[in-house]
Tab-separated table of C-alpha atoms in Angstrom:
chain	number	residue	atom	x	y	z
A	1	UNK	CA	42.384	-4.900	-74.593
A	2	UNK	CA	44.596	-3.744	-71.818
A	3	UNK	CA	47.716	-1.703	-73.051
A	4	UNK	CA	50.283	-4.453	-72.218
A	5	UNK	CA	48.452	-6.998	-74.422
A	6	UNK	CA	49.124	-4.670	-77.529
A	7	UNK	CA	51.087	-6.446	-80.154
A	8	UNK	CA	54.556	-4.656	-80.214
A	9	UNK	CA	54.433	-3.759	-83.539
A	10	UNK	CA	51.469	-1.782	-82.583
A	11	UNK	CA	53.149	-0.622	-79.593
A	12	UNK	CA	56.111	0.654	-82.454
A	13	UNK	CA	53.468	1.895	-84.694
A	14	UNK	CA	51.906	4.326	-82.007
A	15	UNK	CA	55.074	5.494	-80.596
A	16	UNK	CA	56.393	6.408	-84.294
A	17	UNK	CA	52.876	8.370	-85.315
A	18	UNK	CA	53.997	10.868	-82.106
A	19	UNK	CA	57.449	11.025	-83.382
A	20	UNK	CA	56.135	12.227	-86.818
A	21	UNK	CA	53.627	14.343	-85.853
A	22	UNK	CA	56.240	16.505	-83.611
A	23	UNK	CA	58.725	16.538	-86.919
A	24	UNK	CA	55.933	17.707	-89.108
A	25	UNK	CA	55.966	20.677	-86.350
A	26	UNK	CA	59.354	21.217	-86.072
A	27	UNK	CA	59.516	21.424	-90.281
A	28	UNK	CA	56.838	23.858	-90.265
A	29	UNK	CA	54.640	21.466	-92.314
A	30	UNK	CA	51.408	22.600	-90.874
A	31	UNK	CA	49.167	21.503	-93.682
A	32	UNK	CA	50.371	17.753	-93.594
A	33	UNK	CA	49.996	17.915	-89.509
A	34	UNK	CA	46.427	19.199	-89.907
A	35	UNK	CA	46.007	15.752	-91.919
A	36	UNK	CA	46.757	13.549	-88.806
A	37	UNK	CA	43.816	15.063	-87.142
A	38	UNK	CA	40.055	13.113	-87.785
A	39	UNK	CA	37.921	15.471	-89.217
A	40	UNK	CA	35.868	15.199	-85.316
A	41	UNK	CA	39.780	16.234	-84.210
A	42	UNK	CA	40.451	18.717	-81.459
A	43	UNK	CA	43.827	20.275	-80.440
A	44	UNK	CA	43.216	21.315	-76.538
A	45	UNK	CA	46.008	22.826	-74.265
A	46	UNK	CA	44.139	23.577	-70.609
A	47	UNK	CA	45.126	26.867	-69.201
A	48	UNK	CA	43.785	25.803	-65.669
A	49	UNK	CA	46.154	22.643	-63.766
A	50	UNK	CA	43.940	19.828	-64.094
A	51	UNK	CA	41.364	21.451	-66.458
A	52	UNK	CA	38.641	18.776	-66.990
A	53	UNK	CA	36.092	21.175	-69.070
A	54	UNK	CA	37.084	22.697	-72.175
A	55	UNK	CA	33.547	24.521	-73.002
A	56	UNK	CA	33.328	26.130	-69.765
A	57	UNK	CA	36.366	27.109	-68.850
A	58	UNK	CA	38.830	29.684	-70.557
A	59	UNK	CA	41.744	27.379	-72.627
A	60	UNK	CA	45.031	28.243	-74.350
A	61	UNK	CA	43.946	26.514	-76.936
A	62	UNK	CA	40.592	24.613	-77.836
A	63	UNK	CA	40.259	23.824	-82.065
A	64	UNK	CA	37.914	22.056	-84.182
A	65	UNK	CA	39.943	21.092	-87.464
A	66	UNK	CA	38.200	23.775	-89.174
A	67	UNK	CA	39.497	26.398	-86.349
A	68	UNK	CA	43.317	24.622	-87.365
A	69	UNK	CA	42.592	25.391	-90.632
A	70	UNK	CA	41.721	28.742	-90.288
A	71	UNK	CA	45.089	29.397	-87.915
A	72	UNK	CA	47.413	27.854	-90.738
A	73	UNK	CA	46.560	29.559	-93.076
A	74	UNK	CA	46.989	32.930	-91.360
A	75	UNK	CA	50.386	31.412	-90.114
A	76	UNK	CA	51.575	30.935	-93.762
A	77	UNK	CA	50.112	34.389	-95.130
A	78	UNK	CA	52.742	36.578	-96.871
A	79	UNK	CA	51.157	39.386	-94.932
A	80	UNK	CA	51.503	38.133	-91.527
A	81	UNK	CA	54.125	40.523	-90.637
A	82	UNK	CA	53.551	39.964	-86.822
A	83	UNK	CA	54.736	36.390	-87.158
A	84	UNK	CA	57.896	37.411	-89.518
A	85	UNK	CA	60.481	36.078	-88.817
A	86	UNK	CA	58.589	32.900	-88.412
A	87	UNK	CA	59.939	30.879	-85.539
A	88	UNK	CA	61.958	27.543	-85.671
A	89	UNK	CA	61.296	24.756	-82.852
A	90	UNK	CA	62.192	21.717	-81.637
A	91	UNK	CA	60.399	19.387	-79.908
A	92	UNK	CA	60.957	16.695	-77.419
A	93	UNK	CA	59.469	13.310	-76.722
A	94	UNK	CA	59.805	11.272	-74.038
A	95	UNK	CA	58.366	8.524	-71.325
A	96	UNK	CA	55.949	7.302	-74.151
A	97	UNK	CA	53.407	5.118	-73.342
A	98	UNK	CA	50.324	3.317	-74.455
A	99	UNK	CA	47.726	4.127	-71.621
A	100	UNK	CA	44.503	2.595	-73.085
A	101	UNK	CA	43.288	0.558	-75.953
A	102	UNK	CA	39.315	0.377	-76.440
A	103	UNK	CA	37.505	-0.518	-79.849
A	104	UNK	CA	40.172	0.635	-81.889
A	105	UNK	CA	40.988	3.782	-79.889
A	106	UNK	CA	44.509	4.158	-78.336
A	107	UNK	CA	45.311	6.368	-75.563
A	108	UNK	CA	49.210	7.621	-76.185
A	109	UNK	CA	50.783	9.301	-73.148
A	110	UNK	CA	53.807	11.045	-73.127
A	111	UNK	CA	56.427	14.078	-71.855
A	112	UNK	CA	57.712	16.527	-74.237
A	113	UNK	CA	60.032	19.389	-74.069
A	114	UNK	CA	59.263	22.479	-77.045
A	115	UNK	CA	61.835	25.242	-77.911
A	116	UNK	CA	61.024	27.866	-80.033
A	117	UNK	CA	63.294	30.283	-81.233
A	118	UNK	CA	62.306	33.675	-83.009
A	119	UNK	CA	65.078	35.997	-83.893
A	120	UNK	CA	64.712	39.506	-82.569
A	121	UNK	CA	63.070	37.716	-79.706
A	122	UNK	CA	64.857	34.563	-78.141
A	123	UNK	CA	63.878	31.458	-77.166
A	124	UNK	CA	61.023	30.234	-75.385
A	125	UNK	CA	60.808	26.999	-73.514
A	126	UNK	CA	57.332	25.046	-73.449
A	127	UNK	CA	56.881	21.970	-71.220
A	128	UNK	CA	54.343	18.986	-69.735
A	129	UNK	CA	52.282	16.082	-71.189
A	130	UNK	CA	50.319	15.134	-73.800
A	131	UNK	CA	47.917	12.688	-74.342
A	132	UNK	CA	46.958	12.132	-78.113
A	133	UNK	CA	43.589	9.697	-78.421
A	134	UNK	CA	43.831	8.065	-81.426
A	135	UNK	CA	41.709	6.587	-84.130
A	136	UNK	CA	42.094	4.149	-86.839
A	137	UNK	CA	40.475	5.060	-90.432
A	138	UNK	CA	41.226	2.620	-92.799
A	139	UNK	CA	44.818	2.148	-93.062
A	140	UNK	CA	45.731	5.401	-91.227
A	141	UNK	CA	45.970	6.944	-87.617
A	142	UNK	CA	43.885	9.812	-86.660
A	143	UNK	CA	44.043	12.223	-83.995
A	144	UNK	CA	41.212	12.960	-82.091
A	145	UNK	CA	42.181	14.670	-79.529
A	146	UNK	CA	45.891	15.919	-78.672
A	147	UNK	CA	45.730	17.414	-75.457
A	148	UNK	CA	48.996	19.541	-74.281
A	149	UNK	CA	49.189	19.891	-70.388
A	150	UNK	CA	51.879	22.712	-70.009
A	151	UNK	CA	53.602	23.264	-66.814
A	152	UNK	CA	52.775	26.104	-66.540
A	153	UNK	CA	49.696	26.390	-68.100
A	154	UNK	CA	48.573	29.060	-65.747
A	155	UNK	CA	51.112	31.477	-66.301
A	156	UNK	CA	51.115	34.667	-68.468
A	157	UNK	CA	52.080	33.623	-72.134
A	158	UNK	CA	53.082	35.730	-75.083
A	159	UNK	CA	51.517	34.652	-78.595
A	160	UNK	CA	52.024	30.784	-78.587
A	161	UNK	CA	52.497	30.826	-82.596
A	162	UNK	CA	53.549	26.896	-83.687
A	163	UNK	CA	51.678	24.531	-82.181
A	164	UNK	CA	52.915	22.244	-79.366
């Protein structure tokens, strides 16, 4: 099915799982975003331009579920002193659009914009595409795979705490 068949409610449907994923972020609701993901899911953000390999090349980021898992929970550990104050962020959606549709499998593409604000430490700004593939299980949508393509992906970053 080519993306401009999709019904529009579908088309809605799609658009709004983004929108809710990136305000589970922004509310710090890490355990309920880790949900979205299929338990196959990966979270992937390239730190080459154009990175096509994720094994063999060095990434910013490249989780299995269980890897997420792991990260949250050290996130949300009383002891994580490193990460106190916790930061705050927004995030920033744009130019979505339905790329692909095969079996069942949607390809979402979009632009989005990330601020992150730690006090003590200022605000960082975090910017480029994503592409979320995702799944339907039953009633629900699954990631599985959200794949952040930052600017400047190739750049030095500090710890990237909150995911993108």
């Amino acid at each position: 099915m080519s993306a401009g068949a999709l019904d529009p409610r579908l088309r809605e449907e799609l658009a709004a799982f983004v929108h809710a994923e990136a305000e589970l972020l922004d509310e710090g609701r890490f355990e309920d975003w880790l949900e979205l993901f299929a338990d196959d899911g990966i979270y992937w953000v390239p730190a080459v331009p154009g990175q096509e390999d994720p094994l063999n090349t060095i990434s910013i980021f490249y989780e299995d579920k269980d890897i997420m898992a792991i990260r949250i929970r050290r996130m949300s550990h009383p002891a994580n002193l490193a990460q106190s104050p916790f930061p705050r962020t927004s995030h920033l959606l744009g130019r979505i659009r339905i790329e692909e549709a095969e079996g069942g499998v949607y390809e979402v593409g979009s632009r989005m914009q990330v601020v992150e604000y730690r006090e003590g430490d200022g605000q960082r700004v975090f910017a480029g595409k994503c592409r979320h593939t995702l799944r339907r299980e039953g009633e629900a949508l699954k990631i599985v795979l959200k794949r952040v393509d930052l600017v400047n992906c190739d750049a030095p970053h500090t710890f990237i705490t909150v995911p993108l």
